[in-house]
Structure formats: structure tokens, C-alpha cells
N, CA, C and O atoms as CSV, one atom per row, in Angstrom:
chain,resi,resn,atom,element,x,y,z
A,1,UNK,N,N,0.816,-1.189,0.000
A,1,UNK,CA,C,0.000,0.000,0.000
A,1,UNK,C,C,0.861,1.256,0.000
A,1,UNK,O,O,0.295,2.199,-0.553
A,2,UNK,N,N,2.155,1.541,0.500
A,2,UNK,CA,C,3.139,1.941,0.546
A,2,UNK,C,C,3.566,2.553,-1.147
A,2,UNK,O,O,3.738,3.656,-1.664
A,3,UNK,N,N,3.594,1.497,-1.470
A,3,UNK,CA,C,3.997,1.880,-2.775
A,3,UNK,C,C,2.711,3.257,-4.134
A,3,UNK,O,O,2.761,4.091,-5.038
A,4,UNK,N,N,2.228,2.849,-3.647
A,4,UNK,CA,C,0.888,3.530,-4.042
A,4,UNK,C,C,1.131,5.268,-4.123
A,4,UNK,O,O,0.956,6.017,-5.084
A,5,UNK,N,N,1.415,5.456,-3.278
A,5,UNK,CA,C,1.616,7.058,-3.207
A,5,UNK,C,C,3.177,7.347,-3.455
A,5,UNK,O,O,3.616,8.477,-3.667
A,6,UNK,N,N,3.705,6.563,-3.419
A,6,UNK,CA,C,5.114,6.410,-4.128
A,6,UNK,C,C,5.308,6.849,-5.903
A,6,UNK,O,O,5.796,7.649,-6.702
A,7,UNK,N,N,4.589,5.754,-5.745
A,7,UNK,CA,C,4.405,5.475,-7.836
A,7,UNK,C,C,3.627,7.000,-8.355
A,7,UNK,O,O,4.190,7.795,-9.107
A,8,UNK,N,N,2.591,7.152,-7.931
A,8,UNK,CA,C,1.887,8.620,-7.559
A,8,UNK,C,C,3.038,9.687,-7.809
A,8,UNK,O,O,3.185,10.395,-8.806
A,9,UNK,N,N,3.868,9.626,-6.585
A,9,UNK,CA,C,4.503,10.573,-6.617
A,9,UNK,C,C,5.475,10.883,-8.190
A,9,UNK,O,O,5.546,11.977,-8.749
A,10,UNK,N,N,6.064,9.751,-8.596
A,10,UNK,CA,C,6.815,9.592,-9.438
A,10,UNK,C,C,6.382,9.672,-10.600
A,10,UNK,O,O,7.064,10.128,-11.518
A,11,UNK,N,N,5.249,9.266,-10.730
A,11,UNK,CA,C,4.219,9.929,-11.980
A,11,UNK,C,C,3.916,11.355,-12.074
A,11,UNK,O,O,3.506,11.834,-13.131
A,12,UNK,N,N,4.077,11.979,-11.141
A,12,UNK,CA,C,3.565,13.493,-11.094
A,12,UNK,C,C,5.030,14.108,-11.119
A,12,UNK,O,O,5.280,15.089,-11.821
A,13,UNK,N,N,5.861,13.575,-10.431
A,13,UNK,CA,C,7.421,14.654,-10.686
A,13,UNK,C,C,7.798,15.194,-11.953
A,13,UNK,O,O,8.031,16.375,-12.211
A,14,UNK,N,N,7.822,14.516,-12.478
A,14,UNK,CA,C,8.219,14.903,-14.173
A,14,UNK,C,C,7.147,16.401,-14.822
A,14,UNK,O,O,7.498,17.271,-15.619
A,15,UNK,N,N,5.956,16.256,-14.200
A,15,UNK,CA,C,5.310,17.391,-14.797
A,15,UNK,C,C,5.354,18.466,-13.750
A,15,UNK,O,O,4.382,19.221,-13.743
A,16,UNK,N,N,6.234,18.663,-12.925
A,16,UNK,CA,C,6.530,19.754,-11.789
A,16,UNK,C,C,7.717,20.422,-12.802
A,16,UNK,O,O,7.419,21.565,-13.150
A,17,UNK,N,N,8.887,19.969,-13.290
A,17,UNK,CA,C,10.037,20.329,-13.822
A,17,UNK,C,C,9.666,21.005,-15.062
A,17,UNK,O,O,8.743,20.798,-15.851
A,18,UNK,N,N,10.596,21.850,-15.043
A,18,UNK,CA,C,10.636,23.133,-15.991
A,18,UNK,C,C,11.963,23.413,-16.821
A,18,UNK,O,O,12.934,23.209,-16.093
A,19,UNK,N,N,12.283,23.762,-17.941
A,19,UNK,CA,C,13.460,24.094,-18.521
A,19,UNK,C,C,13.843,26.029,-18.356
A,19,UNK,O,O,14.652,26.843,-18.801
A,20,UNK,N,N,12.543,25.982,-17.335
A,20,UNK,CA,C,13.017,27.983,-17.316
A,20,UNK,C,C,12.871,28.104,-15.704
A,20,UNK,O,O,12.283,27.478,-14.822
A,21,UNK,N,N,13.869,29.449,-15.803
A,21,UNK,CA,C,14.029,29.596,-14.312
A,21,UNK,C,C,12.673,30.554,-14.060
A,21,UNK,O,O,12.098,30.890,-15.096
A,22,UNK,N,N,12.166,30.976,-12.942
A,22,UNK,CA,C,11.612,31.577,-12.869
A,22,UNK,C,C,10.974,33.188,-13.385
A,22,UNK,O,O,9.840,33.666,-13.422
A,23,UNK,N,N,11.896,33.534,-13.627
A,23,UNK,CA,C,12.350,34.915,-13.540
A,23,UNK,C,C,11.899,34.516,-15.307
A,23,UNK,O,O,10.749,34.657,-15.722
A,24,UNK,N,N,12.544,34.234,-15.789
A,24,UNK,CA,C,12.090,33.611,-17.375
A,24,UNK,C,C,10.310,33.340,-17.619
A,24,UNK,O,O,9.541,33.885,-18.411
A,25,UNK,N,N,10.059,32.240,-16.552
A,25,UNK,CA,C,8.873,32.588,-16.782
A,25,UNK,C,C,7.698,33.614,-16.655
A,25,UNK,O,O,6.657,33.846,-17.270
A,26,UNK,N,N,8.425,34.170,-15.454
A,26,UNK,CA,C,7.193,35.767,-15.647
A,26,UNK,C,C,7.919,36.244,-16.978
A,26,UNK,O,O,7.105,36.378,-17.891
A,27,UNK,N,N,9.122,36.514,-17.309
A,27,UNK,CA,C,9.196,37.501,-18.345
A,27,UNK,C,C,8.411,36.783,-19.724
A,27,UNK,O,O,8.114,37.553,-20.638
A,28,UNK,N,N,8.102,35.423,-19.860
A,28,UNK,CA,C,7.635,34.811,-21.119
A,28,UNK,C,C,5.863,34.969,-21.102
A,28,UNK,O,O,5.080,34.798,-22.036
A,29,UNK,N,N,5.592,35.350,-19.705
A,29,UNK,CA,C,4.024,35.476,-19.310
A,29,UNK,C,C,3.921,37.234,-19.248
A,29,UNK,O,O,2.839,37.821,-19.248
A,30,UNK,N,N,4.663,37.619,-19.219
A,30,UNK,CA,C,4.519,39.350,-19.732
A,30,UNK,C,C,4.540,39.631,-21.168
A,30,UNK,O,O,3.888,40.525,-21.707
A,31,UNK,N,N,5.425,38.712,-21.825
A,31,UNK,CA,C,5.373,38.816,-23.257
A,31,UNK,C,C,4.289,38.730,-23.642
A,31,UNK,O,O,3.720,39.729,-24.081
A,32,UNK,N,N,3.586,37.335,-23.589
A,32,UNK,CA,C,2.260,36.700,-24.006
A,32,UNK,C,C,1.375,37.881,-24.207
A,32,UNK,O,O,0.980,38.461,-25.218
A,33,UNK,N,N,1.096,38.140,-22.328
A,33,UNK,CA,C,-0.096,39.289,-22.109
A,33,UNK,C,C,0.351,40.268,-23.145
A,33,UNK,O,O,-0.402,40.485,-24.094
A,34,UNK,N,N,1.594,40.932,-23.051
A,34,UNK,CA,C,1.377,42.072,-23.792
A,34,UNK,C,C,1.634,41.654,-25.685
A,34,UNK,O,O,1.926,42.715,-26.235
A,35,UNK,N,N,1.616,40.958,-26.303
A,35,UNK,CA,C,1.557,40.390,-27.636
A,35,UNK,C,C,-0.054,40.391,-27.567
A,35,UNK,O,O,-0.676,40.660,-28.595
A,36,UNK,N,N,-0.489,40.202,-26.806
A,36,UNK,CA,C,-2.243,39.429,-26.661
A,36,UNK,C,C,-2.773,41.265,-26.261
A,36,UNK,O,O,-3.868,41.266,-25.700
A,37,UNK,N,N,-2.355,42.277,-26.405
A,37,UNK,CA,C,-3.181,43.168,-25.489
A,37,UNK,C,C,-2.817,44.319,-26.838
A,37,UNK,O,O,-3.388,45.379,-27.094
A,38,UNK,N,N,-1.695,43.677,-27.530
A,38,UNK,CA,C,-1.467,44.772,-28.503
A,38,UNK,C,C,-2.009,44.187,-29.423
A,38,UNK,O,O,-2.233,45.028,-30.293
A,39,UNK,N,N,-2.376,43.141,-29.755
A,39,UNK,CA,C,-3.014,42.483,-30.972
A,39,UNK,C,C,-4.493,42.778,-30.802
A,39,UNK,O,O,-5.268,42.798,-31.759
A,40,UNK,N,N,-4.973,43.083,-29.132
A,40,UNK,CA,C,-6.524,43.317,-29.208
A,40,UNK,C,C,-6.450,44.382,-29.417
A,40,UNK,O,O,-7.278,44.522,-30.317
A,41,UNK,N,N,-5.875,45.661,-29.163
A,41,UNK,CA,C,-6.206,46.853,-29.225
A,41,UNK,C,C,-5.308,47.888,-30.831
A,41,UNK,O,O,-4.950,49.011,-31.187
A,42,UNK,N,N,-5.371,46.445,-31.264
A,42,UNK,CA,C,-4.758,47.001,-32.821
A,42,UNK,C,C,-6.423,46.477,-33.974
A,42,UNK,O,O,-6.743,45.301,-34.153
A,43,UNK,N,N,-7.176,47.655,-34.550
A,43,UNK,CA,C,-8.864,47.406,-34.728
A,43,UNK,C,C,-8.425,46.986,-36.154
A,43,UNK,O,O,-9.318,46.309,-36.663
A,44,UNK,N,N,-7.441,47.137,-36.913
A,44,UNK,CA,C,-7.324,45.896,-38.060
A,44,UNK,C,C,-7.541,44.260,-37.919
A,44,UNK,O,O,-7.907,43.413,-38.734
A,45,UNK,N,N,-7.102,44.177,-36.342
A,45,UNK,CA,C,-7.005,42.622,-36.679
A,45,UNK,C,C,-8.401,41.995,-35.928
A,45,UNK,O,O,-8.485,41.781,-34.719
A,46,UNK,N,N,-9.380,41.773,-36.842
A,46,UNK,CA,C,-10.683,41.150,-36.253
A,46,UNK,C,C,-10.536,39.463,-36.209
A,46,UNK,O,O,-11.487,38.700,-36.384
A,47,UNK,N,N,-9.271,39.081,-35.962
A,47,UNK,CA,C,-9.677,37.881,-36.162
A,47,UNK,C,C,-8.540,37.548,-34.505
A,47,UNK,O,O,-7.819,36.554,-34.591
A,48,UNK,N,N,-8.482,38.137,-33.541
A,48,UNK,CA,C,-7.809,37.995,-32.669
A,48,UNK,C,C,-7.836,37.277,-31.917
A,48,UNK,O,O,-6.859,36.989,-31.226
A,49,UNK,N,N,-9.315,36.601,-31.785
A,49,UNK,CA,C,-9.961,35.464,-30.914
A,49,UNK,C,C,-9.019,34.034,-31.386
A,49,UNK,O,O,-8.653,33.129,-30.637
A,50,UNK,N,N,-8.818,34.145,-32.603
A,50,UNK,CA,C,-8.228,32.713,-33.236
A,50,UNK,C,C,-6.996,32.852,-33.027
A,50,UNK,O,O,-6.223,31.989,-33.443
A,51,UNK,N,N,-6.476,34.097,-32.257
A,51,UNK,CA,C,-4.629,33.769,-32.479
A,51,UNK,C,C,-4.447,33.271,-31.231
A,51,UNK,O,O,-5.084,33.737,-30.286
A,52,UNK,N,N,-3.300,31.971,-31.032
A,52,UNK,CA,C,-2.853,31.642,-30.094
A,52,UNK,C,C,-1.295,32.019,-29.990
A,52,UNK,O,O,-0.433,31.726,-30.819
A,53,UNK,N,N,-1.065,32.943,-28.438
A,53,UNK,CA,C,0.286,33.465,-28.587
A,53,UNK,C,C,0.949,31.973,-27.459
A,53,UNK,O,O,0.413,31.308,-26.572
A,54,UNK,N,N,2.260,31.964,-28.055
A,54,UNK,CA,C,2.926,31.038,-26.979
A,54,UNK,C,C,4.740,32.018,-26.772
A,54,UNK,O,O,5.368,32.712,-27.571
A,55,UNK,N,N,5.067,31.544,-25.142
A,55,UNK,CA,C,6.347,32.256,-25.278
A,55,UNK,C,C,6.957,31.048,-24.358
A,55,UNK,O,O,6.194,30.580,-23.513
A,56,UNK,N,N,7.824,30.695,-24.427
A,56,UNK,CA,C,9.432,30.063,-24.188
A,56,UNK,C,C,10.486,30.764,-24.274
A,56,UNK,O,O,10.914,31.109,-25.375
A,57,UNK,N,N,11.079,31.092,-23.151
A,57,UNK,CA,C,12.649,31.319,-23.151
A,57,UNK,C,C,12.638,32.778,-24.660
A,57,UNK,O,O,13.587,33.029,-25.404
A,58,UNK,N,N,11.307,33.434,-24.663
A,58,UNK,CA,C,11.461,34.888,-25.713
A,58,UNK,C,C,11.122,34.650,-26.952
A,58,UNK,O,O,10.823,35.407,-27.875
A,59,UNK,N,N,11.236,33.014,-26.834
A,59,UNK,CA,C,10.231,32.623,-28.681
A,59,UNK,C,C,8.781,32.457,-28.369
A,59,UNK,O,O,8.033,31.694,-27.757
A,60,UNK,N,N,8.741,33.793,-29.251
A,60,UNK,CA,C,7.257,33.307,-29.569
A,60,UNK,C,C,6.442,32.477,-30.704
A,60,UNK,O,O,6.860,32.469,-31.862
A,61,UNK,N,N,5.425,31.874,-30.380
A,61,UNK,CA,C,5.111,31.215,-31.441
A,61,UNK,C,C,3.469,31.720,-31.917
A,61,UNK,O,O,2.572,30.969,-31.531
A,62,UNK,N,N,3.225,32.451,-32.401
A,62,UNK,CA,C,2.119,32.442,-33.021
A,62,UNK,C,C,1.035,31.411,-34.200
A,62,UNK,O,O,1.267,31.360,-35.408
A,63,UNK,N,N,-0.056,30.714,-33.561
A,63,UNK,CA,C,-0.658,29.878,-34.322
A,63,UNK,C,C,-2.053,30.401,-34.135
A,63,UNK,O,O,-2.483,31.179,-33.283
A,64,UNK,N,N,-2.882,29.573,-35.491
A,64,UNK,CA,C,-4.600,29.575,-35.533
A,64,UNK,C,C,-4.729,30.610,-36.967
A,64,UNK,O,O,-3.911,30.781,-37.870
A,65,UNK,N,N,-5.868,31.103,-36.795
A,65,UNK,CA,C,-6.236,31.413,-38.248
A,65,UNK,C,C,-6.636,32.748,-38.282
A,65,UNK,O,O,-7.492,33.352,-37.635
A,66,UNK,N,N,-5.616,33.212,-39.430
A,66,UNK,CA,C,-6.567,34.825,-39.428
A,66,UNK,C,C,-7.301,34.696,-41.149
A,66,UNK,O,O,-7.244,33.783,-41.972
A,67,UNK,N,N,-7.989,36.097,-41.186
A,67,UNK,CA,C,-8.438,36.486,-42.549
A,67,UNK,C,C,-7.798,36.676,-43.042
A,67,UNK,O,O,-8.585,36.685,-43.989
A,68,UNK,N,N,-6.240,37.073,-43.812
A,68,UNK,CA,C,-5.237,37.623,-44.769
A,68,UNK,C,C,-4.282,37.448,-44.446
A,68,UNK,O,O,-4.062,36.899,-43.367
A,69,UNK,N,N,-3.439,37.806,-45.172
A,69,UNK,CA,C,-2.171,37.899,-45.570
A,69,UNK,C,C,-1.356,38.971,-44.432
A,69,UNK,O,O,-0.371,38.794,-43.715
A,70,UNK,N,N,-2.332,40.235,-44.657
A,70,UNK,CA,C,-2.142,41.107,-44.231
A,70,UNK,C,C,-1.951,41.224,-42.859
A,70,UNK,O,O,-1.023,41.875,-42.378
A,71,UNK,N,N,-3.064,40.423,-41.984
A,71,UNK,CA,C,-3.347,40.199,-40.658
A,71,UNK,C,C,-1.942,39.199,-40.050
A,71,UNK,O,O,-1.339,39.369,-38.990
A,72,UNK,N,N,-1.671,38.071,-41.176
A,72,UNK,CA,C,-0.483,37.480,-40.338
A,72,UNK,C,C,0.438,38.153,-40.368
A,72,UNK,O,O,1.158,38.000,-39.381
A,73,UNK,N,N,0.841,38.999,-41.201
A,73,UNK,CA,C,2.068,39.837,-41.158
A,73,UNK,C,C,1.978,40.708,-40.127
A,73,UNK,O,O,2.765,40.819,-39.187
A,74,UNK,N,N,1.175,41.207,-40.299
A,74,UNK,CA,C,0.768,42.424,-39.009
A,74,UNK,C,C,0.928,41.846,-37.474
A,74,UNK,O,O,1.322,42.462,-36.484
A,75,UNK,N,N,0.483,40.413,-37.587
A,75,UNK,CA,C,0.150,39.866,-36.183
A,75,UNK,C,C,1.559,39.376,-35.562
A,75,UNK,O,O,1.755,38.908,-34.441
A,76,UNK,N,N,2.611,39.643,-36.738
A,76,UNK,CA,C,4.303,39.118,-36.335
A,76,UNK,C,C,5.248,40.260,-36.162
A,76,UNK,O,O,6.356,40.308,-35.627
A,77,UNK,N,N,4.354,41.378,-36.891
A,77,UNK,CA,C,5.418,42.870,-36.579
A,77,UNK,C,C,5.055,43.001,-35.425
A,77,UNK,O,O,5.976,43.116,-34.617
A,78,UNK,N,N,3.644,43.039,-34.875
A,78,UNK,CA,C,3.471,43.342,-33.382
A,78,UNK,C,C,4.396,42.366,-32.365
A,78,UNK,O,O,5.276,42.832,-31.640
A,79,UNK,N,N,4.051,40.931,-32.432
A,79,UNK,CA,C,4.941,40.455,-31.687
A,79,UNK,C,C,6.566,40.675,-31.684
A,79,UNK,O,O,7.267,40.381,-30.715
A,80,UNK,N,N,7.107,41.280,-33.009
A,80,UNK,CA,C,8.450,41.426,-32.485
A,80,UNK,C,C,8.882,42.593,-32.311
A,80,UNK,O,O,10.068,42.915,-32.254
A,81,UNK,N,N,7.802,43.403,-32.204
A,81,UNK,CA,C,7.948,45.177,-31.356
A,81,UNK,C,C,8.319,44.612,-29.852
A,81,UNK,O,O,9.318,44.951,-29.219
A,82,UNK,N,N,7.434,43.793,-29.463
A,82,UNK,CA,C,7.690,43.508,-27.783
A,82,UNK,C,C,8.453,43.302,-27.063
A,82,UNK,O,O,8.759,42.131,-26.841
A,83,UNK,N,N,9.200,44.559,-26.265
A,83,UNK,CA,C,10.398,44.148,-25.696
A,83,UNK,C,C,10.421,42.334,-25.192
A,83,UNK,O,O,9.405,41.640,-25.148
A,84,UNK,N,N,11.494,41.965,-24.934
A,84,UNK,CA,C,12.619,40.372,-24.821
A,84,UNK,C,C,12.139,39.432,-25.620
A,84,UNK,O,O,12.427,38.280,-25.297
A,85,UNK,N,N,11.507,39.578,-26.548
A,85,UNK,CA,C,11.518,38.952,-27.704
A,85,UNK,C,C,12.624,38.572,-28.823
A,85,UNK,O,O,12.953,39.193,-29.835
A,86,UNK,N,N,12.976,37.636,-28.424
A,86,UNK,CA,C,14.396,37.026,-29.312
A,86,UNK,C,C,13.882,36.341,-30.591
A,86,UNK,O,O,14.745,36.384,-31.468
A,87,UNK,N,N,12.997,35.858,-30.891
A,87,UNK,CA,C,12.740,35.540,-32.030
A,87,UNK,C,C,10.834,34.950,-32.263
A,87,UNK,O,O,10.216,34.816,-31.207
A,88,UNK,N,N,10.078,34.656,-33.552
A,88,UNK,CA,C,8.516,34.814,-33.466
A,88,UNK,C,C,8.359,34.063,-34.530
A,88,UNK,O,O,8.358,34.541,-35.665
A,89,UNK,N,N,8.201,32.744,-34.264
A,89,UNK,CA,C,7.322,31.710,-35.216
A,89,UNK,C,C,6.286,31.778,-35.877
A,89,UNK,O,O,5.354,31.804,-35.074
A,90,UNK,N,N,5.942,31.819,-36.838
A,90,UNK,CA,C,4.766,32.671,-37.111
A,90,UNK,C,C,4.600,31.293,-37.934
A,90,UNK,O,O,5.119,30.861,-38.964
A,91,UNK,N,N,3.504,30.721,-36.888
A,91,UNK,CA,C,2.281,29.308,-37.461
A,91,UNK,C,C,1.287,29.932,-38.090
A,91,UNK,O,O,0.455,29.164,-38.571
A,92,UNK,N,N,1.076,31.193,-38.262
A,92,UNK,CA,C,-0.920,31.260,-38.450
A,92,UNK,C,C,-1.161,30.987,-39.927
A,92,UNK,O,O,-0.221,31.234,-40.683
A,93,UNK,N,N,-2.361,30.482,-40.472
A,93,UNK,CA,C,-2.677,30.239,-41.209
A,93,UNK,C,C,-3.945,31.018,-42.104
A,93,UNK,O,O,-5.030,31.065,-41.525
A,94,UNK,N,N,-3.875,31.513,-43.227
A,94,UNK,CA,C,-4.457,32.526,-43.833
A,94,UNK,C,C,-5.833,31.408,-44.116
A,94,UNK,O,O,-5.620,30.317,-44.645
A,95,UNK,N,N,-7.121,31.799,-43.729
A,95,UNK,CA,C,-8.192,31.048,-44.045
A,95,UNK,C,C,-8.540,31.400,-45.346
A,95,UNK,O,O,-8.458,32.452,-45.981
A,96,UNK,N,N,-9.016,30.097,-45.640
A,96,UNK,CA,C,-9.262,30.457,-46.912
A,96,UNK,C,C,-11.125,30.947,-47.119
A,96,UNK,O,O,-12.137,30.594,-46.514
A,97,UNK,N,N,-10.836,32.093,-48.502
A,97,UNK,CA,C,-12.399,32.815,-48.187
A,97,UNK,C,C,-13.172,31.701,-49.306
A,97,UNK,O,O,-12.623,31.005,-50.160
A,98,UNK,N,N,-14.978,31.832,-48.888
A,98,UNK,CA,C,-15.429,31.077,-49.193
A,98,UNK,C,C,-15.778,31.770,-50.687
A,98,UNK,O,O,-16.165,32.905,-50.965
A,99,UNK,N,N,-15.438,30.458,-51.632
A,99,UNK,CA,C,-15.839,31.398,-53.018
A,99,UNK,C,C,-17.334,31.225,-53.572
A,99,UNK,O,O,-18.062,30.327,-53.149
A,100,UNK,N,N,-17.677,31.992,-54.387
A,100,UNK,CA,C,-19.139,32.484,-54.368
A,100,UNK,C,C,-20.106,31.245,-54.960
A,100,UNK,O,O,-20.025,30.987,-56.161
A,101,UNK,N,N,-20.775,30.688,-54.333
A,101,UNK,CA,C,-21.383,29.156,-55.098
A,101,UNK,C,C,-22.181,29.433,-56.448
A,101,UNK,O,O,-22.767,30.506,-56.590
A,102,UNK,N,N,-22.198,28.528,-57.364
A,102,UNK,CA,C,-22.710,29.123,-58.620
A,102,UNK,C,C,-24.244,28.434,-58.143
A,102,UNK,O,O,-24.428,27.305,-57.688
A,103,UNK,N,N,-25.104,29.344,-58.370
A,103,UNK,CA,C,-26.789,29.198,-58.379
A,103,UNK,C,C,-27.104,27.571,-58.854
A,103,UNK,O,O,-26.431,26.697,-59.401
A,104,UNK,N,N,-27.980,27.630,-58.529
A,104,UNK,CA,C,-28.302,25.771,-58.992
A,104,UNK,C,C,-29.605,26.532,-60.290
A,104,UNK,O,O,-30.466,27.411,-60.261
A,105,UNK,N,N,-29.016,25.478,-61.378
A,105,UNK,CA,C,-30.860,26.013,-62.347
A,105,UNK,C,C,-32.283,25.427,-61.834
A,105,UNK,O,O,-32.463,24.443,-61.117
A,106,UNK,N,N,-33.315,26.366,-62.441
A,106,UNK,CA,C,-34.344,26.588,-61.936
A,106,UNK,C,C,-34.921,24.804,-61.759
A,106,UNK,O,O,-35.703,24.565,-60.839
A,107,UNK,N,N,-34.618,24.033,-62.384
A,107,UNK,CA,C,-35.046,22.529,-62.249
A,107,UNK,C,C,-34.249,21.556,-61.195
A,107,UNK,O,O,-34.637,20.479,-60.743
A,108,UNK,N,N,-32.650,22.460,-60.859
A,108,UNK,CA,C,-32.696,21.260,-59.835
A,108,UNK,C,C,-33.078,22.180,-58.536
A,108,UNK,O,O,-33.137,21.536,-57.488
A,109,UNK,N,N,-33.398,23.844,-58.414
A,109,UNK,CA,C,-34.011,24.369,-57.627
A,109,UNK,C,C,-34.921,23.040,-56.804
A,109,UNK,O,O,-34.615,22.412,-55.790
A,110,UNK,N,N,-36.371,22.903,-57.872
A,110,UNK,CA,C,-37.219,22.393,-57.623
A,110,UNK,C,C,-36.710,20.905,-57.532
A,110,UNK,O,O,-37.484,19.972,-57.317
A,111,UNK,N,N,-36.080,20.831,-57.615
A,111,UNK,CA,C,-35.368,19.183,-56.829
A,111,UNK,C,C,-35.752,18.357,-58.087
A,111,UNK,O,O,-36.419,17.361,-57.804
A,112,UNK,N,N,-35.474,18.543,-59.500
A,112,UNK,CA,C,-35.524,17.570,-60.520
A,112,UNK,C,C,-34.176,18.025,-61.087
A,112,UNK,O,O,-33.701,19.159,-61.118
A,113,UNK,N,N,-33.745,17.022,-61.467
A,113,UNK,CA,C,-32.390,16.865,-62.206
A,113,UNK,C,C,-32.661,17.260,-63.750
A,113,UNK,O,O,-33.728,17.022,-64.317
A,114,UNK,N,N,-31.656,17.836,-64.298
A,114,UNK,CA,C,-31.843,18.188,-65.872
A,114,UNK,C,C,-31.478,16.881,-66.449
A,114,UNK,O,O,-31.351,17.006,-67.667
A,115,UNK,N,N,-31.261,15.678,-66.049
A,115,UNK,CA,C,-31.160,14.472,-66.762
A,115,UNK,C,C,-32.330,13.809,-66.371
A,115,UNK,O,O,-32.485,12.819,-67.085
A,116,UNK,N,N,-33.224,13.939,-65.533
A,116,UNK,CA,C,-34.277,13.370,-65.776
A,116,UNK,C,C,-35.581,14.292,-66.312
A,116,UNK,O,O,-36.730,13.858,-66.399
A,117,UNK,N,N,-35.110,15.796,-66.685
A,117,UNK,CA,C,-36.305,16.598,-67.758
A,117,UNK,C,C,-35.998,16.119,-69.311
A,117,UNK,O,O,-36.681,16.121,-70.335
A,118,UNK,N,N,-34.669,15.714,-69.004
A,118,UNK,CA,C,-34.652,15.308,-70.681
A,118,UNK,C,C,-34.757,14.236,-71.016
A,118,UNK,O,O,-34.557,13.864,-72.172
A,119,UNK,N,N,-35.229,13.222,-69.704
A,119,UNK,CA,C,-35.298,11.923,-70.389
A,119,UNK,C,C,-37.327,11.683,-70.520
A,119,UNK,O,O,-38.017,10.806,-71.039
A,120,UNK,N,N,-37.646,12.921,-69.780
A,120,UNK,CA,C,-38.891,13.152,-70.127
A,120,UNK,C,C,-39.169,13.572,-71.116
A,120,UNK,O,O,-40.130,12.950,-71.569
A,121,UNK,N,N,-38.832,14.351,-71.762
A,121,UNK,CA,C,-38.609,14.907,-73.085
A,121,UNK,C,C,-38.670,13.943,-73.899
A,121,UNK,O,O,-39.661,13.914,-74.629
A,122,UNK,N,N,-37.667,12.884,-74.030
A,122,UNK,CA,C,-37.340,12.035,-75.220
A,122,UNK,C,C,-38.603,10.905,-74.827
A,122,UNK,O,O,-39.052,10.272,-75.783
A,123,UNK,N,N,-39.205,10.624,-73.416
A,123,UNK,CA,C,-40.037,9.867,-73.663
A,123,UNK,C,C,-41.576,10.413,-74.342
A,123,UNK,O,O,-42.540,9.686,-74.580
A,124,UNK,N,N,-41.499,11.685,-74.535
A,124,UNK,CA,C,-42.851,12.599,-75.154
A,124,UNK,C,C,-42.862,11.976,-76.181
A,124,UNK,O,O,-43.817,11.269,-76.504
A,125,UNK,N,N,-41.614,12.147,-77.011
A,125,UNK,CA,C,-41.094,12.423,-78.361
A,125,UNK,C,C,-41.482,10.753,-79.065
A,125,UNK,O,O,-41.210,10.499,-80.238
């Protein structure tokens, strides 16, 4: 029974350990916030909900989806304005826009196929 909270323990150690000292991690959690506070209060980028900022040791990684071209570029100059920013991965992915559906004709509107008006046709005939 002994062993029980043992094994426990040893299962959980590994996710206590960190590759940053402290001091690293507030500065990688100040980055974040402020990458995340300049991206909300910049009114070009409406797609801010979808960006995910990440920071490690001053890399940032930006992922998720914006509207343009324009927006990911924009969304990587901001992150590397931010002071201790050593370098900015830029994952995001330009969504693609939906292109305009071509109308259906007036027969398969009404839910008949133009291969079965013309096979009505030829059976008139």
C-alpha cells in the first residue's frame, strides 16, 4: 500500500520540472499578455480570438487562423515590437475565403435533375 503514493509521486514529478528559471517565466508570461493586449487593441485585426500566442525562453510562437495575408504579417510585426523577444514563429494560417457558389438552375431548384427533364422529353417524343 506503501507503494501507491510512491508510484503517484513519481508519476507526477516529471510534470513539476521546468526548462526555465523563474524569472524567465514571468518575463515569457509578460510577453504573451502584452503580444495578446497589442493584438486586441490594434482594430485591423478582427480575427484575434483565433490567435494563439505562446512564449518560451522569448520565442514566440504564433498559431490559428486569421483572414489575410495582411493580418499574419501584421500579427508578427506586433509580436516582435515587444520588448525580450528574441525571435517569433509565425504558425498562423491565412483562411481560406469562401468562393461564391454558382446558383443551382431553376429545375434542380425544384429538386428535378436536368437528366431526368430530358429523359422526359425524349419519352414525349
Amino acid at each position: 500500500m506503501k507503494a501507491v503514493p510512491l508510484i503517484l509521486l513519481c508519476a507526477l514529478l516529471p510534470a513539476c520540472r521546468t526548462n526555465e528559471s523563474p524569472e524567465a517565466q514571468v518575463n515569457d508570461l509578460e510577453i504573451t499578455t502584452s503580444i495578446k493586449s497589442k493584438l486586441a487593441s490594434d482594430v485591423g485585426l478582427s480575427s484575434v480570438p483565433n490567435i494563439a500566442v505562446n512564449s518560451t525562453n522569448g520565442v514566440v510562437t504564433l498559431s490559428g487562423q486569421v483572414s489575410s495575408a495582411t493580418d499574419k504579417s501584421k500579427a508578427e510585426s506586433i509580436a516582435k515590437s515587444v520588448p525580450k523577444v528574441v525571435r517569433v514563429i509565425n504558425n498562423l494560417q491565412v483562411a481560406a475565403t469562401p468562393s461564391a457558389s454558382v446558383a443551382p438552375r431553376k429545375t434542380e431548384r425544384a429538386g428535378v435533375s436536368l437528366p431526368f427533364v430530358r429523359c422526359l422529353l425524349l419519352a414525349k417524343s
